[in-house]
mmCIF file of C-alpha atoms in Angstrom:
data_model
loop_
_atom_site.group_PDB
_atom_site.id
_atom_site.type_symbol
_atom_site.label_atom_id
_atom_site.label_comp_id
_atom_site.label_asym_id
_atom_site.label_seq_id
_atom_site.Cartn_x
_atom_site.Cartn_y
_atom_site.Cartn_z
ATOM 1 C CA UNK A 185 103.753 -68.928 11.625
ATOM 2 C CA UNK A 186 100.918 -66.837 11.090
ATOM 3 C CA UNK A 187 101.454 -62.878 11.533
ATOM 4 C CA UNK A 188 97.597 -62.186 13.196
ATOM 5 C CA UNK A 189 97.411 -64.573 16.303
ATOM 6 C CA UNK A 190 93.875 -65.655 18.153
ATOM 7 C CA UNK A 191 93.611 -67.277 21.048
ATOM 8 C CA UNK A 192 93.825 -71.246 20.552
ATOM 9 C CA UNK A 193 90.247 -71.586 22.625
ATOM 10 C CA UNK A 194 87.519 -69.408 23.779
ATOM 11 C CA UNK A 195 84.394 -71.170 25.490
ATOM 12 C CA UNK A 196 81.243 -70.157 26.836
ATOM 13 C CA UNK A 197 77.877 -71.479 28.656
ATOM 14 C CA UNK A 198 74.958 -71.671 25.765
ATOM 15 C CA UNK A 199 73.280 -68.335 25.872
ATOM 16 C CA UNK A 200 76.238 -66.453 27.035
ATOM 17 C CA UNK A 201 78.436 -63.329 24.531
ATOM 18 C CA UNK A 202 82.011 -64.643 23.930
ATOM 19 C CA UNK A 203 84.490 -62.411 22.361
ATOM 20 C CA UNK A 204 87.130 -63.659 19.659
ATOM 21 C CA UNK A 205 90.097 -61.368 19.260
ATOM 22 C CA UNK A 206 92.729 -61.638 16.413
ATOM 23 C CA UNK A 207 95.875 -59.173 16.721
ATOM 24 C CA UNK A 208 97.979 -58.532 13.916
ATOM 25 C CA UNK A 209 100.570 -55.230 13.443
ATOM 26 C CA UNK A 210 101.164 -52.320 11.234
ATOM 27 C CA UNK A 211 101.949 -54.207 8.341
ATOM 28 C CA UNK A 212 98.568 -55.683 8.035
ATOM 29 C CA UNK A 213 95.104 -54.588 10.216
ATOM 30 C CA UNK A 214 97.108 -51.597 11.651
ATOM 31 C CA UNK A 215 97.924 -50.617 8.311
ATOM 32 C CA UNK A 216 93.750 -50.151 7.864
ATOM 33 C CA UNK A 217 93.280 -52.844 5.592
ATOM 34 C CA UNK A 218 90.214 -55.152 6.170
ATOM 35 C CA UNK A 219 89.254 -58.223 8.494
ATOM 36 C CA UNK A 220 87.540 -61.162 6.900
ATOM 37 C CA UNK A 221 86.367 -63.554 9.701
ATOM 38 C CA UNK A 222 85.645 -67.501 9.035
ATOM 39 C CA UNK A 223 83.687 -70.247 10.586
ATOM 40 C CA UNK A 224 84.909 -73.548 9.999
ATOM 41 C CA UNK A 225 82.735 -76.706 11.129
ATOM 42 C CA UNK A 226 84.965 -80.477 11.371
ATOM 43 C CA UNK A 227 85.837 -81.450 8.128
ATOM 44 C CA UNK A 228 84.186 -78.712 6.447
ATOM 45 C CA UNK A 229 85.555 -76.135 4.537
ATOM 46 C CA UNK A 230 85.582 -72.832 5.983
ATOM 47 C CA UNK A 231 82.563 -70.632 5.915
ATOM 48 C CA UNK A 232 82.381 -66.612 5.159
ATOM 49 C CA UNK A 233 81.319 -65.406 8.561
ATOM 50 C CA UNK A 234 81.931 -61.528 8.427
ATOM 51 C CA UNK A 235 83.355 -59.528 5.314
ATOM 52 C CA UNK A 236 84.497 -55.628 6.144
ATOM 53 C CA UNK A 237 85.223 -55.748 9.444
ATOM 54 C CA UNK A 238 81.748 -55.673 10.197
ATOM 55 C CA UNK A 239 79.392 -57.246 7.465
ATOM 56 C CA UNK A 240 77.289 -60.056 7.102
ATOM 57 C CA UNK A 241 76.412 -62.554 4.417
ATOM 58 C CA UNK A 242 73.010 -63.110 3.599
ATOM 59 C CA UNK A 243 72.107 -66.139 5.869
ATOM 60 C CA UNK A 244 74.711 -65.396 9.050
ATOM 61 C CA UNK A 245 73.025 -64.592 12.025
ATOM 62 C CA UNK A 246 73.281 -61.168 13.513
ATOM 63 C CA UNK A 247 74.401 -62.952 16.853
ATOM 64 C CA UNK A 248 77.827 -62.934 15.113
ATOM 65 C CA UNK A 249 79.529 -59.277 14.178
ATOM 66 C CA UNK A 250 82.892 -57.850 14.001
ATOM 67 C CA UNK A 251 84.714 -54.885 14.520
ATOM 68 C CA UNK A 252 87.627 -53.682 14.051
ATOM 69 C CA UNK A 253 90.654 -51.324 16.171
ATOM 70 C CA UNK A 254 93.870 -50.247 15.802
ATOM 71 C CA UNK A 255 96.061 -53.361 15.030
ATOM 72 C CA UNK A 256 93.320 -55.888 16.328
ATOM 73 C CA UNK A 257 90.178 -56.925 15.147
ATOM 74 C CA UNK A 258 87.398 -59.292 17.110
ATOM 75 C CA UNK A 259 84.392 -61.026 16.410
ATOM 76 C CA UNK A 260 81.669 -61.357 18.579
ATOM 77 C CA UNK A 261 79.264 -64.265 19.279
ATOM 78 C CA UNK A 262 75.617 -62.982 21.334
ATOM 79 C CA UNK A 263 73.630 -66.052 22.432
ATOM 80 C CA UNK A 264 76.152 -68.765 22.048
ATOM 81 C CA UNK A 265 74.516 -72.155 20.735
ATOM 82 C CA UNK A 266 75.713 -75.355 20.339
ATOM 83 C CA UNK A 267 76.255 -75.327 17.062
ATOM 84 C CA UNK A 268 78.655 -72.341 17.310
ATOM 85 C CA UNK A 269 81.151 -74.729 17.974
ATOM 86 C CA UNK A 270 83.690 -74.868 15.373
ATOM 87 C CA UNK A 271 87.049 -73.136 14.471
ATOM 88 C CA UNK A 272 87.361 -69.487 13.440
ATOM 89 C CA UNK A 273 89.846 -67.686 11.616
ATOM 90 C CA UNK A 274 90.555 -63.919 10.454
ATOM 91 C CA UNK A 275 91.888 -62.780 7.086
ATOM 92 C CA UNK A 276 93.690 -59.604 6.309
ATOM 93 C CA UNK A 277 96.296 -58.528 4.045
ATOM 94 C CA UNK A 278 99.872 -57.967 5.048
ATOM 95 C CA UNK A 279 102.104 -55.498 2.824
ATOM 96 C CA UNK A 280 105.507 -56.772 4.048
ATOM 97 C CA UNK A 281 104.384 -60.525 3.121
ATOM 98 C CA UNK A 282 102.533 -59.181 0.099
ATOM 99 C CA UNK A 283 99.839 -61.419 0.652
ATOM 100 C CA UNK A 284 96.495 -62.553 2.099
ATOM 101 C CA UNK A 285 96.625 -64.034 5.525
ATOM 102 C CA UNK A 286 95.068 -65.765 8.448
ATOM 103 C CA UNK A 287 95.034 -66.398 11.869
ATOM 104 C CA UNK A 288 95.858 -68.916 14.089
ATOM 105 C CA UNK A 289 92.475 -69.588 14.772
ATOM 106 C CA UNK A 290 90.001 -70.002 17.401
ATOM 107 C CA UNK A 291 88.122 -73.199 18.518
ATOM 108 C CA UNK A 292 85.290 -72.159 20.384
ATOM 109 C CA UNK A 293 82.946 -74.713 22.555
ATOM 110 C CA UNK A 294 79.745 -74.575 24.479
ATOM 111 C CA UNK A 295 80.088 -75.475 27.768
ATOM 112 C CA UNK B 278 74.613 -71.859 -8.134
ATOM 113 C CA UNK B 279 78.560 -71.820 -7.709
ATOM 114 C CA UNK B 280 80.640 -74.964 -7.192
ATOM 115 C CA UNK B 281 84.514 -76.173 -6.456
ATOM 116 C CA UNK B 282 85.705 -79.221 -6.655
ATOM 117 C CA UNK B 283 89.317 -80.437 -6.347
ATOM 118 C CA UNK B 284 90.940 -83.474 -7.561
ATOM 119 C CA UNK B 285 94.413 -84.752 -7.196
ATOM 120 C CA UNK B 286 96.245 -87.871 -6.178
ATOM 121 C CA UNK B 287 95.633 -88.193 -2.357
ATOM 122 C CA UNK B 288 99.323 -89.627 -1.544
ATOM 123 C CA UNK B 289 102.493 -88.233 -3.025
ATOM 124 C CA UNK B 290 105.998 -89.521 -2.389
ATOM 125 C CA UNK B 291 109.225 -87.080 -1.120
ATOM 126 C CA UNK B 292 110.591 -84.653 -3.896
ATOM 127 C CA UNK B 293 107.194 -85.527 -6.232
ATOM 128 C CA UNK B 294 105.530 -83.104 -8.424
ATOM 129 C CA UNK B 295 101.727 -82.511 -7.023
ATOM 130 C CA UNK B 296 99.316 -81.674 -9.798
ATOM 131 C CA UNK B 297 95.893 -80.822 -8.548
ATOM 132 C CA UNK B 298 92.908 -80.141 -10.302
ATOM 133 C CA UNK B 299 90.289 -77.356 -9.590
ATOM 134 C CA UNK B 300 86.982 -77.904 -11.484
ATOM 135 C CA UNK B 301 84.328 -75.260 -11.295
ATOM 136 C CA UNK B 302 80.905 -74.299 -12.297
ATOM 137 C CA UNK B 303 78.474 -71.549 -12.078
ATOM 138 C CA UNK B 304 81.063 -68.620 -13.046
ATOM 139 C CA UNK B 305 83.322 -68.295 -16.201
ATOM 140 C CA UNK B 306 87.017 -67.569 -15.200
ATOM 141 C CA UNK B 307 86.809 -65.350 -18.498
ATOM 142 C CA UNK B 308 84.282 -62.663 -16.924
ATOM 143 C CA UNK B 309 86.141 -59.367 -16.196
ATOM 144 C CA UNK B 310 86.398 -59.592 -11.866
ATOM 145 C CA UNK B 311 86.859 -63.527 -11.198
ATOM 146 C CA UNK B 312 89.760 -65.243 -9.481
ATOM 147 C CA UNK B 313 90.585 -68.665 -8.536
ATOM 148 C CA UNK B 314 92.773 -68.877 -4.961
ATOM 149 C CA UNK B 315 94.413 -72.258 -3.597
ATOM 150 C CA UNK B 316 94.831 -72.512 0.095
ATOM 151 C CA UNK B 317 95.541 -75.090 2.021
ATOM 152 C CA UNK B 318 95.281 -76.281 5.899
ATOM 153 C CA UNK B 319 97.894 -78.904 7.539
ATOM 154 C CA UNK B 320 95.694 -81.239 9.523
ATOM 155 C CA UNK B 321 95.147 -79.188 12.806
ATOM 156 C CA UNK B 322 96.518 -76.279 11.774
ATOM 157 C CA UNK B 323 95.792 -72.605 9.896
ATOM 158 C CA UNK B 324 95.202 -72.076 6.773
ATOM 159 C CA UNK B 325 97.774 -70.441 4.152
ATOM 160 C CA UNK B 326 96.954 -68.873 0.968
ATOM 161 C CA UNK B 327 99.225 -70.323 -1.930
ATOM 162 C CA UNK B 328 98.310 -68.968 -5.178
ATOM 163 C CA UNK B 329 95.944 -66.736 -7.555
ATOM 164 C CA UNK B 330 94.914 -66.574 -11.254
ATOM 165 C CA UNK B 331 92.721 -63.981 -12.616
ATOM 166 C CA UNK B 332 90.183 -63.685 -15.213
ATOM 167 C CA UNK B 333 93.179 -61.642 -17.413
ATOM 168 C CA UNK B 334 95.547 -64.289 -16.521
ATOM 169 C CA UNK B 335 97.572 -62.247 -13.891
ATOM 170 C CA UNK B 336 99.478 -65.057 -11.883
ATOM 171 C CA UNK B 337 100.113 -64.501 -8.245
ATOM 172 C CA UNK B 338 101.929 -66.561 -5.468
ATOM 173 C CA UNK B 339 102.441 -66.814 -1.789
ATOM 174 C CA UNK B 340 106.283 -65.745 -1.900
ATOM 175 C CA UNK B 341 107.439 -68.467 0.202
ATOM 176 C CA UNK B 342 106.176 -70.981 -1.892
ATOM 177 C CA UNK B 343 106.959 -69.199 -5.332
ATOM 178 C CA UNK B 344 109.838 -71.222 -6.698
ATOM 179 C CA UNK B 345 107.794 -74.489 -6.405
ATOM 180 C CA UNK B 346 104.323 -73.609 -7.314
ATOM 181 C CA UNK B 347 102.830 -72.538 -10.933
ATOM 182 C CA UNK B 348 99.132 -72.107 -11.247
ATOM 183 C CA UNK B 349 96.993 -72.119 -14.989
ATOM 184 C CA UNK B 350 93.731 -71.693 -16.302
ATOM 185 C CA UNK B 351 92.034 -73.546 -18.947
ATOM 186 C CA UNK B 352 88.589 -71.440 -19.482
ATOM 187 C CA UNK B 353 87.260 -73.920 -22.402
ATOM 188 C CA UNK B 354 87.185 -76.690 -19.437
ATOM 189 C CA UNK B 355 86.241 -74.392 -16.454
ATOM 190 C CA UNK B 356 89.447 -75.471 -14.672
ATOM 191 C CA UNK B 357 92.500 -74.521 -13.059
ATOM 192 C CA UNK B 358 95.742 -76.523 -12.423
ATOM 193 C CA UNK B 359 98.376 -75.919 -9.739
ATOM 194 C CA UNK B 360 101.479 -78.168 -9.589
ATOM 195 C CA UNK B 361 103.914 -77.674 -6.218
ATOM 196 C CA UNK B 362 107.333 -79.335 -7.066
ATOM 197 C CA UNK B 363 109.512 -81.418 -4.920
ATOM 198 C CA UNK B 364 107.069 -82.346 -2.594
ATOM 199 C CA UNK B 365 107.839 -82.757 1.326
ATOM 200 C CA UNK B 366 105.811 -84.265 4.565
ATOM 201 C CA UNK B 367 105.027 -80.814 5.646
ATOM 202 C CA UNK B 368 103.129 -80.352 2.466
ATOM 203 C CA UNK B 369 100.562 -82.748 3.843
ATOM 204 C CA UNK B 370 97.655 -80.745 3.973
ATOM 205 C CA UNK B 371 94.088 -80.527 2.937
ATOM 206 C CA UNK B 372 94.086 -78.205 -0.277
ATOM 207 C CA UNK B 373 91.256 -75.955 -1.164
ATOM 208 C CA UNK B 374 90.171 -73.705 -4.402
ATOM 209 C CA UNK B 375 87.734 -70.795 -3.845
ATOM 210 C CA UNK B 376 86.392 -68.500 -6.140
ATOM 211 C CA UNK B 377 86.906 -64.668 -5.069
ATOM 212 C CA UNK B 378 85.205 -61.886 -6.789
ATOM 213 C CA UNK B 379 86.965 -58.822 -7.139
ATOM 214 C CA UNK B 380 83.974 -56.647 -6.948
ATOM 215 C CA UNK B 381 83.377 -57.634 -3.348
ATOM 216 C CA UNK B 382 86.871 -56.842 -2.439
ATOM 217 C CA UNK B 383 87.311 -53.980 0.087
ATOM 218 C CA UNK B 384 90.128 -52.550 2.201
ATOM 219 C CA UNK B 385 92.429 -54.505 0.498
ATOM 220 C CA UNK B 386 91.390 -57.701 1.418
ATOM 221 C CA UNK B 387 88.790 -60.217 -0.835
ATOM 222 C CA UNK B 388 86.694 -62.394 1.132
ATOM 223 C CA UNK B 389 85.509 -65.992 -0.082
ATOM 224 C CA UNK B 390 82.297 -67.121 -0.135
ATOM 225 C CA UNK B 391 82.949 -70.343 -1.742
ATOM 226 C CA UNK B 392 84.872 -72.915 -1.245
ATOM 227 C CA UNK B 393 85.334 -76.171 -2.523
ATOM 228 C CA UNK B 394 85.273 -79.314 -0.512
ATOM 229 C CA UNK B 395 89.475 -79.726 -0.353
ATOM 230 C CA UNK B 396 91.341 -82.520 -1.160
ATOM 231 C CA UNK B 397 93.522 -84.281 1.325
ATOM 232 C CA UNK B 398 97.193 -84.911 0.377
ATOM 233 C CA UNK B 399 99.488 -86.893 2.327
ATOM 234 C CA UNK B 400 103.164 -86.313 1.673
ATOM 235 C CA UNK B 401 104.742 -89.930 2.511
ATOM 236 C CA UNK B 402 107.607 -92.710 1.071
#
């Protein structure tokens, strides 16, 4: 099982901010090291979203942005639209796994 | 323009060797800062980071998996090979390479901007 967990849904009415949390520990985001966050459309591979916590690719929509706090991170979706829906997953690093890993993930629908 | 593609056989049989194929383009594994990553997804499920090769050669792998993965580069053919021994069901997974470029690495932590498509592989008798 994954050490960061996100809720399995999070939905919305078009228009309307949702907020996607992912909460790891002190081995990992607690430990200060980034958050990566991923869309991921059906059968698609996943998509860079947000890079640093808080940065955007060129292309990515500044409805979506991220933050990060303590052991947690979230990413935030202003002005949902349809074609928001899709899976999303967090990256960090954990030292006691020695690795890169991600979340659970988070399918997210328009009502 | 950067591209991934994987190839592999798309059904394997219990305790199998999987060899799968990552073919790239747009980026030489050779240039100081480039990495190749393998991660895969079980069909509904998260994805897990397997292993890494960098431009040097440095070898790195999930340690869960370690004993029965071994990843390689071949830089003349723009490719690199990972082989997972003794193959079981819950190996069935879609398997992705992704190019990662250390100089965008921050915090500890190197996001991917590209992907390749994956490759499904079904772990079955």
């Amino acid at each position: 099982q994954s050490v960061l967990t996100q809720p399995p849904s999070v939905s919305g009415a078009p228009g309307q901010r949702v907020t996607l949390s992912c909460t790891g520990s002190s081995s990992n985001i607690g430990a200060g090291y980034d958050v990566n966050w991923y869309q991921q459309l059906p059968g698609t591979a996943p998509k860079l979203l947000v890079y640093g916590n808080n940065n955007r690719p060129s292309g990515v929509p500044d409805r979506f942005s991220g933050s990060r706090s303590g052991t947690s991170a979230s990413l935030a979706i202003s002005g949902l639209q349809a074609e928001d829906e899709a899976d999303y997953y967090c990256q960090s690093y954990d030292s006691t796994l020695s690795r890169s890993v991600f979340g659970t993930g988070t399918k997210v629908t328009a009502l | 323009q950067v591209t991934l593609e994987e190839s592999g056989p798309a059904l394997v049989k219990p305790t199998q060797t999987l060899t799968l194929t990552c073919t790239f383009s747009g980026f030489s594994l050779s240039t100081s800062g480039m990495r190749v990553s393998w991660i895969r997804q079980p069909p509904g499920k998260a994805l897990e980071w397997l292993a890494r090769v960098d431009w040097d050669d440095d070898k790195f792998y999930n340690p869960s998996l370690k004993t029965r993965l071994t990843i390689s580069k071949d830089t003349s053919k723009n490719q690199v090979v990972l082989t997972m021994a003794n193959m079981d069901p819950v190996d069935t997974a879609t398997y992705y390479c992704a190019r990662i470029r250390l100089g965008d690495c921050s915090g500890g932590v190197c996001p991917i901007a590209d992907w390749g498509h994956g490759t499904l592989v079904t772990v079955s008798s």
